Amino acid sequence: MPNSRCKPILDSGPSLECLKDEADLLLKCSMAPNSWKTYKTAVECLKKFRIIYNNRDIWPVPIDEIAQFIAYLSYKGSKAIWFVGSSIVYWAQTNAKTRYGGPNIGLQSRGVYIRWFGKRGMLWNDFNAKVSHAVDKFSPPAMIIIQLGSNDLVKVKTLELIQNIERDILRLHLLLPNTRIVWSEMLMRRYWHGATDGKAIERSRKRVNSAINNYALNDGHCVIQHPNIRAREMNLYRYDGTHLSDIGYDIYLNNIQGGIETFLSSQKIRRFPEV
């Protein structure tokens, strides 16, 4: 038993500060050196967790806070993937919650969790602000998937949109150099809201996809294509001809899941599906 350095206060016993020192000494002597190092590391991690979430320094630690701390450690050991885009991403998240595999689309077994950043009506000019806000709030992700640009096709000239996308993908790469960037092709639509010539918009969509596919692949990024989502398949779309149906989202999410799994398993494969 270690010798205590606390001197009792007459008629009252040791002070609380002395009792704390004594407890720390007893705890330290009760564990092997390696176990003590692990304990200290865990306590430091708990302190950081409490600072991040503005939790009070209370001992013993409340049960609900222990559960939150365990969840925090689980997230830290996982691969975060950000999914950024317009209403396609917004509704994909809604559909994913009802599917087997949930909002992580079945990838949690691979240590993956997805943060969804979907905004209905989102335009390409909103992209930088959306990403900057996420960067300020969260640690950098292992991968970021971009599903955006379709709403711009009826508002912005084709060449200008291509240049804007290339510029901001370059900016994103400089901002998050260790994050894999994935361009998910703009999908076909049966109806382009606000367009006077739907066929012309479809030609523009193809040109933008082709240009950004080449740019992304040549710059070391990844591409997810959606050859199984075609405008002629009426059952893949809602009544508005713009948004996907439940069946359409099942196919779409399967494509996204397949792309993520492929890119995580190999640094060499950068296009899904492979051709």
Short mmCIF file of C-alpha atoms in Angstrom, two decimals:
data_model
loop_
_atom_site.label_atom_id
_atom_site.label_comp_id
_atom_site.label_asym_id
_atom_site.label_seq_id
_atom_site.Cartn_x
_atom_site.Cartn_y
_atom_site.Cartn_z
CA MET A 1 0.00 0.00 0.00
CA PRO A 2 1.53 3.40 -0.95
CA ASN A 3 2.21 5.89 1.82
CA SER A 4 -0.24 8.76 1.91
CA ARG A 5 1.09 12.28 1.95
CA CYS A 6 -2.20 13.71 3.23
CA LYS A 7 -2.24 15.04 6.78
CA PRO A 8 -5.61 14.91 8.51
CA ILE A 9 -7.27 18.11 9.49
CA LEU A 10 -8.04 18.08 13.22
CA ASP A 11 -11.56 16.86 14.01
CA SER A 12 -12.52 16.70 10.33
CA GLY A 13 -10.32 14.29 8.34
CA PRO A 14 -8.37 14.95 5.11
CA SER A 15 -9.41 17.68 2.70
CA LEU A 16 -11.17 16.76 -0.56
CA GLU A 17 -8.04 17.78 -2.47
CA CYS A 18 -5.98 15.30 -0.44
CA LEU A 19 -8.56 12.58 -1.00
CA LYS A 20 -8.41 13.18 -4.73
CA ASP A 21 -4.59 12.92 -4.70
CA GLU A 22 -4.83 9.74 -2.64
CA ALA A 23 -7.38 8.24 -5.03
CA ASP A 24 -5.17 9.04 -8.03
CA LEU A 25 -2.20 7.44 -6.30
CA LEU A 26 -4.15 4.30 -5.44
CA LEU A 27 -5.49 4.05 -8.97
CA LYS A 28 -2.03 4.45 -10.47
CA CYS A 29 -0.55 1.77 -8.23
CA SER A 30 -3.38 -0.64 -8.99
CA MET A 31 -2.56 -0.85 -12.71
CA ALA A 32 0.38 -1.96 -14.79
CA PRO A 33 2.30 0.87 -16.55
CA ASN A 34 0.81 0.10 -19.98
CA SER A 35 -2.72 0.00 -18.53
CA TRP A 36 -2.08 3.34 -16.84
CA LYS A 37 -0.99 4.89 -20.16
CA THR A 38 -4.17 3.59 -21.82
CA TYR A 39 -6.27 5.01 -19.01
CA LYS A 40 -4.62 8.43 -19.30
CA THR A 41 -5.14 8.43 -23.07
CA ALA A 42 -8.82 7.61 -22.61
CA VAL A 43 -9.25 10.40 -20.06
CA GLU A 44 -7.58 12.92 -22.39
CA CYS A 45 -9.87 11.82 -25.22
CA LEU A 46 -12.89 12.26 -22.93
CA LYS A 47 -11.69 15.78 -22.08
CA LYS A 48 -11.49 16.67 -25.79
CA PHE A 49 -14.96 15.19 -26.34
CA ARG A 50 -16.36 17.33 -23.52
CA ILE A 51 -14.74 20.47 -24.92
CA ILE A 52 -16.14 19.82 -28.42
CA TYR A 53 -19.69 19.34 -27.13
CA ASN A 54 -19.52 21.85 -24.25
CA ASN A 55 -20.14 19.16 -21.62
CA ARG A 56 -19.37 19.89 -17.98
CA ASP A 57 -16.46 18.17 -16.20
CA ILE A 58 -18.59 15.94 -13.96
CA TRP A 59 -17.38 12.80 -12.18
CA PRO A 60 -18.54 10.10 -12.22
CA VAL A 61 -19.42 10.45 -15.88
CA PRO A 62 -23.21 10.31 -16.48
CA ILE A 63 -24.44 7.16 -18.24
CA ASP A 64 -25.92 9.04 -21.21
CA GLU A 65 -22.62 10.87 -21.73
CA ILE A 66 -20.72 7.57 -21.70
CA ALA A 67 -23.02 6.30 -24.47
CA GLN A 68 -22.42 9.49 -26.48
CA PHE A 69 -18.66 9.19 -25.92
CA ILE A 70 -18.69 5.61 -27.22
CA ALA A 71 -20.62 6.74 -30.29
CA TYR A 72 -18.10 9.56 -30.78
CA LEU A 73 -15.20 7.07 -30.67
CA SER A 74 -17.04 4.86 -33.16
CA TYR A 75 -17.41 7.77 -35.59
CA LYS A 76 -13.75 8.73 -35.15
CA GLY A 77 -12.70 5.22 -36.17
CA SER A 78 -14.96 5.26 -39.21
CA LYS A 79 -14.59 6.58 -42.74
CA ALA A 80 -16.77 9.64 -43.22
CA ILE A 81 -18.26 10.17 -46.66
CA TRP A 82 -19.98 13.41 -47.56
CA PHE A 83 -22.78 13.33 -50.12
CA VAL A 84 -23.42 16.83 -51.47
CA GLY A 85 -26.04 17.88 -53.97
CA SER A 86 -29.51 19.00 -54.91
CA SER A 87 -32.92 17.38 -54.41
CA ILE A 88 -31.55 14.08 -55.77
CA VAL A 89 -29.39 13.82 -52.65
CA TYR A 90 -32.17 15.17 -50.42
CA TRP A 91 -34.66 12.51 -51.54
CA ALA A 92 -31.98 9.80 -51.71
CA GLN A 93 -31.41 10.28 -47.99
CA THR A 94 -35.15 10.01 -47.35
CA ASN A 95 -35.35 6.78 -49.35
CA ALA A 96 -32.19 5.35 -47.78
CA LYS A 97 -33.74 5.60 -44.31
CA THR A 98 -36.47 3.14 -45.34
CA ARG A 99 -34.13 0.68 -47.08
CA TYR A 100 -32.26 -2.23 -45.62
CA GLY A 101 -28.89 -0.80 -44.60
CA GLY A 102 -30.35 2.55 -43.55
CA PRO A 103 -28.79 5.98 -44.13
CA ASN A 104 -25.33 4.42 -44.49
CA ILE A 105 -26.72 2.30 -47.38
CA GLY A 106 -25.32 -0.91 -45.90
CA LEU A 107 -21.74 0.34 -45.73
CA GLN A 108 -21.49 0.54 -41.94
CA SER A 109 -19.99 -2.96 -41.93
CA ARG A 110 -17.05 -1.46 -43.84
CA GLY A 111 -16.58 1.25 -41.23
CA VAL A 112 -18.36 3.85 -43.38
CA TYR A 113 -20.87 6.47 -42.36
CA ILE A 114 -22.44 9.02 -44.66
CA ARG A 115 -23.16 12.68 -43.97
CA TRP A 116 -25.91 13.90 -46.25
CA PHE A 117 -25.84 17.48 -47.52
CA GLY A 118 -28.85 17.61 -49.83
CA LYS A 119 -30.60 20.87 -50.63
CA ARG A 120 -33.71 21.07 -52.77
CA GLY A 121 -33.26 23.44 -55.71
CA MET A 122 -29.52 23.72 -55.08
CA LEU A 123 -27.46 25.35 -57.85
CA TRP A 124 -23.78 24.99 -58.59
CA ASN A 125 -23.07 28.46 -57.15
CA ASP A 126 -24.23 27.13 -53.77
CA PHE A 127 -21.58 24.41 -53.73
CA ASN A 128 -18.62 26.27 -52.22
CA ALA A 129 -20.66 27.71 -49.37
CA LYS A 130 -22.17 24.31 -48.57
CA VAL A 131 -18.75 22.64 -48.45
CA SER A 132 -17.14 25.48 -46.48
CA HIS A 133 -19.87 25.24 -43.84
CA ALA A 134 -19.30 21.48 -43.56
CA VAL A 135 -15.52 21.92 -43.29
CA ASP A 136 -15.99 24.39 -40.43
CA LYS A 137 -18.21 21.94 -38.57
CA PHE A 138 -16.73 18.49 -39.25
CA SER A 139 -13.39 16.76 -39.74
CA PRO A 140 -12.37 16.20 -43.39
CA PRO A 141 -14.05 13.16 -44.98
CA ALA A 142 -12.36 10.21 -46.63
CA MET A 143 -14.52 10.80 -49.70
CA ILE A 144 -16.94 13.40 -51.04
CA ILE A 145 -19.57 12.58 -53.67
CA ILE A 146 -20.95 15.43 -55.78
CA GLN A 147 -24.41 15.15 -57.35
CA LEU A 148 -25.07 18.63 -58.62
CA GLY A 149 -25.45 20.77 -61.73
CA SER A 150 -28.71 19.54 -63.26
CA ASN A 151 -30.67 22.58 -62.11
CA ASP A 152 -28.09 24.84 -63.79
CA LEU A 153 -28.57 23.32 -67.26
CA VAL A 154 -31.59 25.52 -67.99
CA LYS A 155 -29.97 28.64 -66.50
CA VAL A 156 -26.27 28.61 -67.42
CA LYS A 157 -24.50 28.17 -70.74
CA THR A 158 -22.87 24.79 -71.20
CA LEU A 159 -19.26 25.99 -71.43
CA GLU A 160 -19.67 28.31 -68.45
CA LEU A 161 -21.09 25.49 -66.33
CA ILE A 162 -18.22 23.19 -67.28
CA GLN A 163 -15.68 25.84 -66.34
CA ASN A 164 -17.43 26.54 -63.03
CA ILE A 165 -17.48 22.85 -62.09
CA GLU A 166 -13.83 22.29 -63.04
CA ARG A 167 -12.76 25.39 -61.10
CA ASP A 168 -14.59 24.35 -57.95
CA ILE A 169 -13.43 20.72 -58.07
CA LEU A 170 -9.86 22.08 -58.22
CA ARG A 171 -10.62 24.38 -55.29
CA LEU A 172 -12.11 21.44 -53.37
CA HIS A 173 -9.01 19.37 -53.98
CA LEU A 174 -6.80 22.16 -52.63
CA LEU A 175 -9.09 22.58 -49.62
CA LEU A 176 -9.27 18.82 -48.87
CA PRO A 177 -6.10 17.30 -50.37
CA ASN A 178 -6.52 13.94 -48.62
CA THR A 179 -10.17 13.49 -49.62
CA ARG A 180 -11.15 11.41 -52.64
CA ILE A 181 -13.46 13.41 -54.90
CA VAL A 182 -16.22 11.56 -56.73
CA TRP A 183 -18.24 13.11 -59.54
CA SER A 184 -21.64 11.44 -59.89
CA GLU A 185 -23.03 12.05 -63.37
CA MET A 186 -26.06 14.27 -63.84
CA LEU A 187 -29.11 12.09 -64.41
CA MET A 188 -31.51 12.06 -67.31
CA ARG A 189 -34.92 13.66 -66.82
CA ARG A 190 -38.16 13.06 -68.61
CA TYR A 191 -39.05 16.71 -68.15
CA TRP A 192 -36.74 19.72 -67.69
CA HIS A 193 -38.63 22.35 -65.74
CA GLY A 194 -38.18 25.83 -67.21
CA ALA A 195 -36.73 24.60 -70.52
CA THR A 196 -38.20 25.57 -73.88
CA ASP A 197 -36.30 22.79 -75.65
CA GLY A 198 -35.87 19.62 -73.59
CA LYS A 199 -33.77 17.92 -76.27
CA ALA A 200 -31.28 20.79 -76.25
CA ILE A 201 -30.95 20.48 -72.46
CA GLU A 202 -30.35 16.75 -72.81
CA ARG A 203 -27.54 17.45 -75.28
CA SER A 204 -26.07 19.95 -72.84
CA ARG A 205 -26.28 17.40 -70.01
CA LYS A 206 -24.32 14.89 -72.08
CA ARG A 207 -21.65 17.45 -72.95
CA VAL A 208 -21.20 18.52 -69.34
CA ASN A 209 -21.04 14.92 -68.11
CA SER A 210 -18.49 14.00 -70.76
CA ALA A 211 -16.29 17.02 -70.04
CA ILE A 212 -16.35 16.60 -66.25
CA ASN A 213 -15.84 12.83 -66.50
CA ASN A 214 -12.66 13.43 -68.48
CA TYR A 215 -11.52 16.24 -66.22
CA ALA A 216 -12.11 14.23 -63.03
CA LEU A 217 -10.40 11.08 -64.30
CA ASN A 218 -7.43 12.97 -65.75
CA ASP A 219 -6.98 14.81 -62.44
CA GLY A 220 -7.00 11.60 -60.37
CA HIS A 221 -10.59 11.76 -59.13
CA CYS A 222 -13.43 9.24 -59.47
CA VAL A 223 -16.65 9.02 -61.49
CA ILE A 224 -19.94 7.20 -60.90
CA GLN A 225 -22.07 6.71 -64.00
CA HIS A 226 -25.74 5.73 -64.13
CA PRO A 227 -26.31 3.83 -67.39
CA ASN A 228 -29.27 1.98 -65.88
CA ILE A 229 -31.32 5.16 -65.28
CA ARG A 230 -32.90 6.14 -68.58
CA ALA A 231 -35.63 8.66 -69.31
CA ARG A 232 -37.53 6.17 -71.45
CA GLU A 233 -38.16 4.03 -68.33
CA MET A 234 -41.27 5.75 -67.00
CA ASN A 235 -41.40 3.67 -63.80
CA LEU A 236 -38.07 5.13 -62.67
CA TYR A 237 -39.55 8.63 -62.33
CA ARG A 238 -42.27 10.33 -60.37
CA TYR A 239 -45.24 11.88 -62.08
CA ASP A 240 -43.35 15.16 -62.54
CA GLY A 241 -40.79 13.49 -64.81
CA THR A 242 -37.98 15.20 -62.87
CA HIS A 243 -37.52 13.32 -59.61
CA LEU A 244 -36.89 9.60 -59.30
CA SER A 245 -39.51 7.16 -58.05
CA ASP A 246 -38.88 4.71 -55.23
CA ILE A 247 -37.72 2.16 -57.81
CA GLY A 248 -35.50 4.78 -59.42
CA TYR A 249 -33.92 5.61 -56.08
CA ASP A 250 -33.30 1.94 -55.34
CA ILE A 251 -31.28 1.72 -58.55
CA TYR A 252 -29.57 5.06 -57.92
CA LEU A 253 -28.54 4.15 -54.35
CA ASN A 254 -27.28 0.77 -55.55
CA ASN A 255 -25.07 2.63 -58.02
CA ILE A 256 -23.75 4.94 -55.30
CA GLN A 257 -23.12 2.02 -52.94
CA GLY A 258 -21.34 0.06 -55.65
CA GLY A 259 -19.17 3.04 -56.50
CA ILE A 260 -18.17 3.67 -52.89
CA GLU A 261 -17.33 0.00 -52.31
CA THR A 262 -15.26 -0.12 -55.49
CA PHE A 263 -13.30 3.05 -54.76
CA LEU A 264 -12.62 2.02 -51.15
CA SER A 265 -11.35 -1.39 -52.20
CA SER A 266 -8.94 -0.09 -54.84
CA GLN A 267 -7.03 3.13 -55.40
CA LYS A 268 -6.51 2.16 -59.04
CA ILE A 269 -10.17 1.86 -60.08
CA ARG A 270 -11.65 5.32 -60.55
CA ARG A 271 -14.76 4.69 -62.67
CA PHE A 272 -17.93 2.82 -61.72
CA PRO A 273 -19.23 0.78 -63.36
CA GLU A 274 -16.01 -0.26 -65.05
CA VAL A 275 -16.07 -0.24 -68.87
#
